[in-house]
Amino acid sequence: MPASVIVGLQWGDEGKGKTTDFLAEQTTLVVRYQGGDNAGHTVVVGDETVKLQLCPSGVLYPHITSVIGNGVVVNPATLIRELDMLAAKGVDTTRVRVSRSAHVIMPYHVALDRGNETRLADEKVGTTGRGIGPTYGDRAWRLGLRMEDLTDEPILRARIGRALVDKNLILAAMGEPVFEIEPLVEQALAWGRRLAPHLDDTTWLVQDALRRGEHVLLEGAQGTLLDLDHGSYPFVTSSNPVAGGACTGGGIGPLQVDEVIGVMKAYSTRVGAGPFPTELLDETGRGIAERGHEFGTVTGRPRRVGWFDTVPLRYAVAVNSNSAIMLNKLDILSGIETIRMCVAYEIDGRRVDTWPSSGAALSRAIPVYEDFEGWQAPIHDVRALADLPEAARRYVTALEDHAKVPIVLVSVGPERTQTIERAFRPTRRRPAVPA
Ligand code: IMP
């Protein structure tokens, strides 16, 4: 039962789409297990660029069934727009399956998210404003609406009515417009009619595929350092991007996971507020941002850029139990004279080697750097680790030493072919298990 989890090891935007794309050939099911339309990835098909927010990137392959798992929060308007966009490009969207249990992002969730950020002023999280936090909040509070409710008018009306009582009170207190029940019910029913053919019990889709011996890829959104439990709370998202989230949000048990591929970039980026010890506010940072096109896919916000930080890497590898790593965007560091790598922090005059669970401590962390000689030549055409400039090889080896996990794929450019594959192949097809 080959199931692979793909998980971001940093603050998201590590290029997980490229990893999925690389492994797509041998995969029959790709499952998104958390997050919502706060995520975004850009996929290139032929000479067309497709931006996806909800559908896993596998949707572009005719042999792959794309699953939006129960752990995802779905804005139906975004999903419908995405399905229409894909259909217009000739993509068969009937293979997009959406969990009946996935929660629905309603317009009042979006209004609450934005109203709350305004209220927080200088303390704001810097959310994507897509209603993610309030929707997961309602799910935990058992006031949420699930995708299946969109097809059941009496339940839908009752649940929206119940939710609106306190939502409108809060919105009014924030000075935001309140919502009427009827237009919301009409809207939600229209969404339900449009999306009904895609609704499914996705846990059984995953389980049946595994039983047939097919390869299932579980794709996380965001990254470990934005995890609700493991990131720098409250500057996190409201779900669990860590590998464990693939179990709860994808309908799979821990022992069914075959391997956990961590994805990281050769430097760090972060969108939104929160501590970022290695942040670069100088020309070097601006250069990396420019060469790496570090702008948010969803919001277009410039990403904050910093040197690679091995302190959270060691933590991420521990909580995700990674079996392999893909290192992306190594080419973006070409041309930098000295590359710095954070190996520890100094907090209140003491050296700290482990990721602090206290957000307050993290905000006082001063990075302790190890300096690496850079390399000047472009590396886009390199296809073997041995052919990398020696300085680049030393940098990759140092990252691997900190992670204590093999870096099996190194990306040296945006194209699928611009990838260095090491002897170890992270996924392999196994013989089918008889039903
Ligand atoms: P939310 O997920 O919109 O609630 O935002 C919470 C935090 O997660 C903010 O700092 C966002 O910038 C960040 N965030 C959410 N989605 C992404 C993503 O796909 N990439 C990077 N940061 C993200």
Coordinates of C-alpha atoms and ligand atoms in Angstrom, one line a residue:
M1 CA 0.0 0.0 0.0
P2 CA 2.3 2.8 -1.2
A3 CA 1.1 6.1 0.2
S4 CA 3.4 9.1 0.2
V5 CA 2.9 12.3 2.1
I6 CA 4.3 15.5 0.7
V7 CA 4.8 18.0 3.5
G8 CA 6.3 21.5 3.6
L9 CA 9.2 21.9 6.0
Q10 CA 9.2 25.7 6.3
W11 CA 6.5 28.4 6.2
G12 CA 4.8 27.1 3.0
D13 CA 5.6 28.0 -0.6
E14 CA 8.4 25.4 -0.7
G15 CA 7.4 24.3 -4.2
K16 CA 5.4 21.2 -3.2
G17 CA 3.6 21.4 -6.6
K18 CA 6.9 20.5 -8.3
T19 CA 7.3 17.5 -6.1
T20 CA 3.8 16.3 -6.9
D21 CA 4.4 16.9 -10.5
F22 CA 7.6 14.9 -10.4
L23 CA 5.9 11.9 -8.9
A24 CA 2.6 12.2 -10.8
E25 CA 3.5 9.6 -13.4
Q26 CA 3.3 6.7 -10.9
T27 CA 0.4 8.1 -8.9
T28 CA -3.3 7.4 -9.4
L29 CA -4.8 9.5 -6.5
V30 CA -3.6 12.9 -5.2
V31 CA -5.3 14.0 -2.0
R32 CA -5.2 17.5 -0.5
Y33 CA -5.6 17.0 3.2
Q34 CA -5.9 20.5 4.9
G35 CA -6.1 24.2 4.3
G36 CA -8.3 25.9 1.7
D37 CA -8.0 28.6 -0.9
N38 CA -5.4 30.3 1.2
A39 CA -2.9 28.1 -0.7
G40 CA -2.0 28.5 -4.3
H41 CA 0.2 26.8 -6.7
T42 CA 1.2 27.6 -10.3
V43 CA 1.4 24.7 -12.7
V44 CA 2.7 24.9 -16.3
V45 CA 0.9 22.8 -18.9
G46 CA 2.4 23.1 -22.3
D47 CA 2.7 26.8 -22.8
E48 CA -0.1 27.6 -20.5
T49 CA 0.2 28.6 -16.8
V50 CA -2.6 27.3 -14.5
K51 CA -3.0 28.7 -11.0
L52 CA -4.8 26.3 -8.6
Q53 CA -6.0 27.0 -5.1
L54 CA -8.1 24.0 -4.2
C55 CA -7.7 21.2 -6.7
P56 CA -4.5 19.2 -6.2
S57 CA -2.1 19.7 -9.1
G58 CA -2.7 16.1 -10.1
V59 CA -5.9 17.3 -11.8
L60 CA -3.9 18.1 -14.9
Y61 CA -3.1 14.5 -15.5
P62 CA -5.8 12.3 -17.2
H63 CA -4.8 9.2 -15.2
I64 CA -5.1 10.9 -11.7
T65 CA -8.2 11.2 -9.5
S66 CA -7.9 14.5 -7.5
V67 CA -9.3 14.4 -4.1
I68 CA -10.2 17.3 -1.8
G69 CA -10.1 15.5 1.6
N70 CA -12.3 16.0 4.7
G71 CA -9.6 18.1 6.3
V72 CA -9.9 20.8 3.7
V73 CA -12.1 23.9 4.1
V74 CA -13.8 24.6 0.8
N75 CA -15.0 28.0 -0.5
P76 CA -17.5 26.6 -3.1
A77 CA -17.3 29.8 -5.2
T78 CA -13.5 29.4 -5.6
L79 CA -13.9 25.7 -6.4
I80 CA -16.6 26.3 -9.0
R81 CA -14.4 29.0 -10.6
E82 CA -11.5 26.7 -10.6
L83 CA -13.5 23.8 -12.2
D84 CA -14.9 26.1 -14.9
M85 CA -11.4 27.4 -15.6
L86 CA -10.0 23.9 -15.9
A87 CA -13.0 22.7 -18.1
A88 CA -12.4 25.7 -20.4
K89 CA -8.8 24.4 -20.8
G90 CA -10.1 21.0 -21.8
V91 CA -9.3 19.3 -18.5
D92 CA -11.7 16.5 -17.5
T93 CA -12.9 17.7 -14.1
T94 CA -15.3 14.8 -13.4
R95 CA -12.2 13.2 -11.7
V96 CA -12.3 15.9 -9.0
R97 CA -13.8 14.3 -5.9
V98 CA -14.7 16.4 -2.8
S99 CA -15.3 15.0 0.6
R100 CA -18.8 15.3 1.8
S101 CA -17.4 16.0 5.3
A102 CA -15.2 18.9 4.2
H103 CA -16.3 22.1 5.8
V104 CA -17.7 25.0 3.8
I105 CA -16.2 28.5 4.0
M106 CA -19.3 30.8 4.0
P107 CA -19.2 34.6 3.2
Y108 CA -19.6 35.4 6.9
H109 CA -16.4 33.5 7.6
V110 CA -14.5 35.6 5.1
A111 CA -16.1 38.8 6.7
L112 CA -15.1 37.6 10.2
D113 CA -11.5 36.9 9.1
R114 CA -11.1 40.3 7.6
G115 CA -12.9 42.1 10.4
N116 CA -10.8 40.4 13.0
E117 CA -7.6 41.3 11.2
T118 CA -8.7 45.0 11.1
R119 CA -9.5 44.8 14.8
L120 CA -6.1 43.3 15.6
A121 CA -4.4 46.3 13.9
D122 CA -0.7 46.1 14.8
E123 CA -1.1 42.6 16.2
K124 CA -2.6 41.1 13.1
V125 CA -1.6 37.7 11.9
G126 CA -1.5 38.8 8.3
T127 CA -4.0 36.1 7.2
T128 CA -4.9 35.6 3.5
G129 CA -8.3 36.9 4.3
R130 CA -10.0 33.8 3.0
G131 CA -12.0 32.9 6.1
I132 CA -9.8 30.0 7.0
G133 CA -9.6 30.6 10.8
P134 CA -13.3 31.2 11.4
T135 CA -14.3 28.2 9.3
Y136 CA -12.0 25.8 11.3
G137 CA -13.2 27.6 14.4
D138 CA -16.8 26.7 13.6
R139 CA -15.8 23.2 12.8
A140 CA -14.3 22.8 16.3
W141 CA -17.3 24.5 17.8
R142 CA -19.6 22.1 15.9
L143 CA -21.4 25.1 14.3
G144 CA -19.9 24.4 10.8
L145 CA -21.5 23.6 7.5
R146 CA -20.2 20.5 5.6
M147 CA -20.2 20.1 1.9
E148 CA -23.0 17.5 2.1
D149 CA -25.3 20.1 3.8
L150 CA -25.3 22.1 0.6
T151 CA -27.6 19.5 -0.9
D152 CA -30.1 19.3 1.9
E153 CA -32.2 22.4 2.2
P154 CA -33.8 21.9 5.6
I155 CA -30.5 21.2 7.3
L156 CA -28.8 24.0 5.4
R157 CA -31.4 26.5 6.4
A158 CA -31.3 25.4 10.1
R159 CA -27.5 25.4 10.2
I160 CA -27.1 28.8 8.5
G161 CA -29.8 30.3 10.8
R162 CA -28.1 28.9 13.9
A163 CA -24.7 30.2 12.8
L164 CA -25.9 33.7 11.8
V165 CA -27.2 34.5 15.3
D166 CA -23.8 35.0 16.8
K167 CA -21.9 35.8 13.6
N168 CA -24.1 38.8 13.0
L169 CA -23.6 39.9 16.6
I170 CA -19.8 39.8 16.3
L171 CA -19.8 41.4 12.8
A172 CA -22.1 44.2 14.1
A173 CA -19.7 44.7 17.1
M174 CA -16.8 45.0 14.6
G175 CA -18.7 47.6 12.6
E176 CA -19.0 45.2 9.7
P177 CA -22.1 44.6 7.6
V178 CA -24.4 41.7 8.8
F179 CA -25.8 38.9 6.7
E180 CA -29.5 38.0 5.8
I181 CA -30.4 34.3 5.9
E182 CA -32.3 34.0 2.6
P183 CA -29.6 35.1 0.1
L184 CA -27.1 32.9 1.8
V185 CA -29.4 29.8 1.6
E186 CA -30.1 30.5 -2.1
Q187 CA -26.4 30.9 -2.8
A188 CA -25.5 27.7 -0.9
L189 CA -28.2 25.7 -2.6
A190 CA -26.9 26.8 -6.0
W191 CA -23.4 25.8 -5.0
G192 CA -24.8 22.4 -3.8
R193 CA -26.5 21.8 -7.2
R194 CA -23.4 22.6 -9.1
L195 CA -21.0 20.6 -6.9
A196 CA -23.3 17.6 -6.0
P197 CA -21.7 15.4 -8.8
H198 CA -18.3 15.8 -7.2
L199 CA -19.2 14.9 -3.6
D200 CA -18.0 11.6 -2.4
D201 CA -16.9 9.5 0.6
T202 CA -13.3 10.3 -0.1
T203 CA -12.0 8.1 2.8
W204 CA -13.1 5.0 0.9
L205 CA -11.7 6.3 -2.4
V206 CA -8.3 6.5 -0.6
Q207 CA -8.7 3.2 1.2
D208 CA -9.9 1.3 -2.0
A209 CA -7.0 2.7 -4.0
L210 CA -4.5 1.5 -1.3
R211 CA -6.2 -1.9 -1.2
R212 CA -5.7 -2.2 -5.0
G213 CA -2.0 -1.4 -4.5
E214 CA -2.2 1.9 -6.2
H215 CA 0.1 4.8 -5.3
V216 CA -1.7 7.5 -3.3
L217 CA 0.0 10.9 -2.9
L218 CA -1.2 13.0 0.0
E219 CA -0.4 16.7 -0.6
G220 CA -0.2 19.2 2.3
A221 CA -0.7 22.9 1.9
Q222 CA 1.3 25.6 3.7
G223 CA 4.1 24.2 5.9
T224 CA 5.2 22.8 9.2
L225 CA 6.0 26.2 10.7
L226 CA 2.5 27.4 10.0
D227 CA 1.0 24.4 11.7
L228 CA -1.6 25.3 14.3
D229 CA 0.1 23.0 16.9
H230 CA 3.8 23.2 15.9
G231 CA 4.2 26.7 14.4
S232 CA 4.8 30.0 16.1
Y233 CA 1.3 30.4 17.5
P234 CA -0.7 32.7 16.9
F235 CA 1.2 33.5 13.6
V236 CA 0.0 30.2 12.1
T237 CA -2.8 28.9 9.9
S238 CA -5.7 27.0 11.5
S239 CA -5.0 23.5 10.3
N240 CA -2.3 20.9 10.5
P241 CA 0.0 20.9 7.5
V242 CA 2.3 18.4 9.3
A243 CA 2.3 14.8 8.1
G244 CA 0.0 13.7 10.8
G245 CA -2.6 16.0 9.2
A246 CA -2.6 13.7 6.2
C247 CA -4.1 11.0 8.4
T248 CA -6.9 13.0 10.0
G249 CA -7.6 15.1 6.9
G250 CA -7.0 12.5 4.2
G251 CA -8.6 9.4 5.7
I252 CA -5.6 7.2 6.1
G253 CA -4.0 5.5 9.2
P254 CA -0.4 6.2 10.4
L255 CA 0.7 2.7 9.5
Q256 CA -0.6 3.1 6.0
V257 CA 1.9 5.9 5.2
D258 CA 4.8 4.5 3.3
E259 CA 7.0 7.6 3.2
V260 CA 7.0 11.2 4.1
I261 CA 8.7 13.5 1.6
G262 CA 9.7 16.9 3.1
V263 CA 10.0 19.8 0.7
M264 CA 12.1 22.8 1.4
K265 CA 13.8 25.7 -0.4
A266 CA 17.5 26.5 -0.2
Y267 CA 16.6 29.7 1.7
S268 CA 13.6 30.7 3.8
T269 CA 10.5 32.7 3.0
R270 CA 7.5 33.7 5.1
V271 CA 4.2 35.5 4.3
G272 CA 2.3 37.4 6.9
A273 CA 3.4 38.4 10.4
G274 CA 5.3 36.5 13.1
P275 CA 8.9 35.8 14.2
F276 CA 11.4 35.1 11.4
P277 CA 14.9 35.1 13.0
T278 CA 16.9 34.9 9.7
E279 CA 15.0 37.5 7.9
L280 CA 17.0 39.6 5.4
L281 CA 16.0 43.2 5.0
D282 CA 18.9 44.1 2.7
E283 CA 19.9 44.0 -1.0
T284 CA 20.8 40.3 -0.7
G285 CA 17.2 39.5 0.5
R286 CA 15.7 41.6 -2.2
G287 CA 17.9 39.9 -4.8
I288 CA 16.8 36.4 -3.7
A289 CA 13.1 37.6 -3.7
E290 CA 13.4 38.9 -7.2
R291 CA 15.3 35.9 -8.7
G292 CA 13.0 33.5 -6.8
H293 CA 9.8 35.3 -7.8
E294 CA 8.8 35.4 -4.1
F295 CA 5.3 36.8 -4.3
G296 CA 2.2 35.1 -2.9
T297 CA 0.2 33.1 -5.4
V298 CA -3.1 34.0 -3.7
T299 CA -2.6 37.5 -2.4
G300 CA 0.3 38.7 -4.5
R301 CA 2.0 39.9 -1.3
P302 CA 5.8 40.0 -1.4
R303 CA 7.2 37.2 0.7
R304 CA 9.7 37.9 3.5
V305 CA 13.0 36.3 2.6
G306 CA 15.8 35.0 4.9
W307 CA 18.7 32.6 5.1
F308 CA 18.1 28.9 5.6
D309 CA 17.3 28.1 9.3
T310 CA 18.3 24.6 10.4
V311 CA 16.8 25.1 13.9
P312 CA 13.2 24.7 12.7
L313 CA 14.4 22.2 10.0
R314 CA 15.5 19.7 12.7
Y315 CA 12.1 20.2 14.5
A316 CA 10.2 19.7 11.2
V317 CA 12.0 16.5 10.4
A318 CA 11.3 15.2 13.9
V319 CA 7.5 15.9 13.9
N320 CA 7.0 14.8 10.3
S321 CA 9.2 11.7 10.5
N322 CA 10.5 12.5 7.1
S323 CA 12.0 9.6 5.0
A324 CA 13.3 11.8 2.2
I325 CA 13.7 15.5 1.3
M326 CA 13.3 17.5 -1.9
L327 CA 15.4 20.7 -1.9
N328 CA 14.0 23.4 -4.2
K329 CA 15.4 26.5 -5.8
L330 CA 19.1 25.9 -5.2
D331 CA 19.7 27.8 -8.4
I332 CA 18.4 31.0 -6.9
L333 CA 21.4 31.2 -4.6
S334 CA 23.9 31.2 -7.5
G335 CA 25.9 34.4 -7.6
I336 CA 25.9 35.2 -3.9
E337 CA 29.4 35.6 -2.5
T338 CA 28.8 34.2 1.0
I339 CA 25.8 32.2 1.9
R340 CA 24.8 32.1 5.6
M341 CA 23.1 29.2 7.3
C342 CA 21.5 29.5 10.7
V343 CA 22.7 26.6 12.9
A344 CA 21.5 27.7 16.4
Y345 CA 20.0 30.7 18.2
E346 CA 21.2 32.9 20.9
I347 CA 18.3 33.6 23.3
D348 CA 18.9 35.8 26.3
G349 CA 22.6 35.2 26.1
R350 CA 22.3 31.4 25.9
R351 CA 22.9 29.2 22.8
V352 CA 19.8 27.3 21.9
D353 CA 19.9 24.4 19.4
T354 CA 16.2 23.4 19.5
W355 CA 13.2 25.2 18.1
P356 CA 11.6 27.0 21.1
S357 CA 8.0 26.2 21.7
S358 CA 7.5 29.6 23.2
G359 CA 6.6 32.3 20.7
A360 CA 8.0 35.0 23.0
A361 CA 11.4 33.2 23.2
L362 CA 11.5 32.8 19.4
S363 CA 10.9 36.5 18.9
R364 CA 14.0 37.2 21.0
A365 CA 16.1 34.6 19.0
I366 CA 19.3 35.9 17.4
P367 CA 20.6 33.6 14.7
V368 CA 24.1 32.0 15.0
Y369 CA 25.4 31.6 11.5
E370 CA 27.8 29.3 9.7
D371 CA 29.1 30.9 6.5
F372 CA 29.5 29.1 3.2
E373 CA 31.4 30.2 0.2
G374 CA 29.0 30.8 -2.6
W375 CA 29.2 29.7 -6.3
Q376 CA 29.0 32.0 -9.3
A377 CA 28.2 29.7 -12.2
P378 CA 24.5 29.1 -13.1
I379 CA 23.5 25.5 -12.3
H380 CA 20.2 25.1 -14.3
D381 CA 21.8 22.5 -16.5
V382 CA 23.3 20.3 -13.8
R383 CA 21.6 16.9 -13.5
A384 CA 24.0 15.1 -11.1
L385 CA 25.1 16.1 -7.6
A386 CA 28.7 15.4 -8.5
D387 CA 28.5 18.0 -11.3
L388 CA 27.4 20.8 -9.0
P389 CA 30.1 23.4 -8.1
E390 CA 32.0 22.2 -5.0
A391 CA 30.6 25.1 -2.9
A392 CA 27.0 24.1 -3.8
R393 CA 27.7 20.5 -2.9
R394 CA 29.1 21.5 0.4
Y395 CA 26.0 23.6 1.1
V396 CA 23.6 20.7 0.2
T397 CA 25.7 18.3 2.3
A398 CA 25.5 20.6 5.3
L399 CA 21.7 20.8 5.0
E400 CA 21.5 17.0 4.8
D401 CA 23.8 16.7 7.9
H402 CA 21.4 18.9 9.9
A403 CA 18.3 17.1 8.6
K404 CA 19.8 13.6 9.0
V405 CA 17.5 12.6 6.2
P406 CA 18.6 12.0 2.6
I407 CA 18.0 14.9 0.1
V408 CA 17.0 12.8 -2.8
L409 CA 15.8 15.5 -5.2
V410 CA 17.4 18.9 -5.9
S411 CA 15.6 21.4 -8.0
V412 CA 17.8 23.7 -10.1
G413 CA 15.1 25.4 -12.2
P414 CA 11.3 25.6 -12.6
E415 CA 11.0 22.9 -15.3
R416 CA 10.3 19.3 -14.3
T417 CA 13.5 18.3 -16.1
Q418 CA 15.6 20.8 -14.1
T419 CA 15.9 18.3 -11.2
I420 CA 18.9 16.4 -9.8
E421 CA 17.7 12.9 -8.9
R422 CA 19.9 10.9 -6.6
A423 CA 20.3 7.1 -6.7
F424 CA 17.5 6.7 -4.1
R425 CA 14.1 7.0 -5.8
P426 CA 11.7 8.3 -3.2
T427 CA 8.6 6.4 -4.4
R428 CA 8.4 3.1 -6.1
R429 CA 5.5 1.1 -7.5
R430 CA 4.8 -2.1 -5.6
P431 CA 3.0 -5.2 -6.7
A432 CA -0.8 -4.9 -6.3
V433 CA -2.3 -6.5 -3.2
P434 CA -5.1 -8.9 -4.2
A435 CA -8.5 -7.6 -3.1
Ligands
IMP1 P1 -4.7 32.0 7.0 O1 -4.3 30.6 6.6 O2 -5.2 32.8 5.8 O3 -5.5 32.1 8.2 O4 -3.3 32.8 7.3 C1 -2.5 32.5 8.5 C2 -1.1 32.6 8.2 O5 -0.7 31.6 7.3 C3 -0.7 33.9 7.6 O6 0.6 34.3 8.0 C4 -0.6 33.6 6.1 O7 0.3 34.5 5.4 C5 0.0 32.2 6.1 N1 -0.4 31.4 5.0 C6 -1.6 30.8 4.7 N2 -1.5 30.1 3.5 C7 -0.3 30.3 3.1 C8 0.4 29.7 1.9 O8 -0.1 29.0 1.1 N3 1.7 30.1 1.8 C9 2.4 30.8 2.8 N4 1.8 31.4 3.8 C10 0.5 31.1 4.0

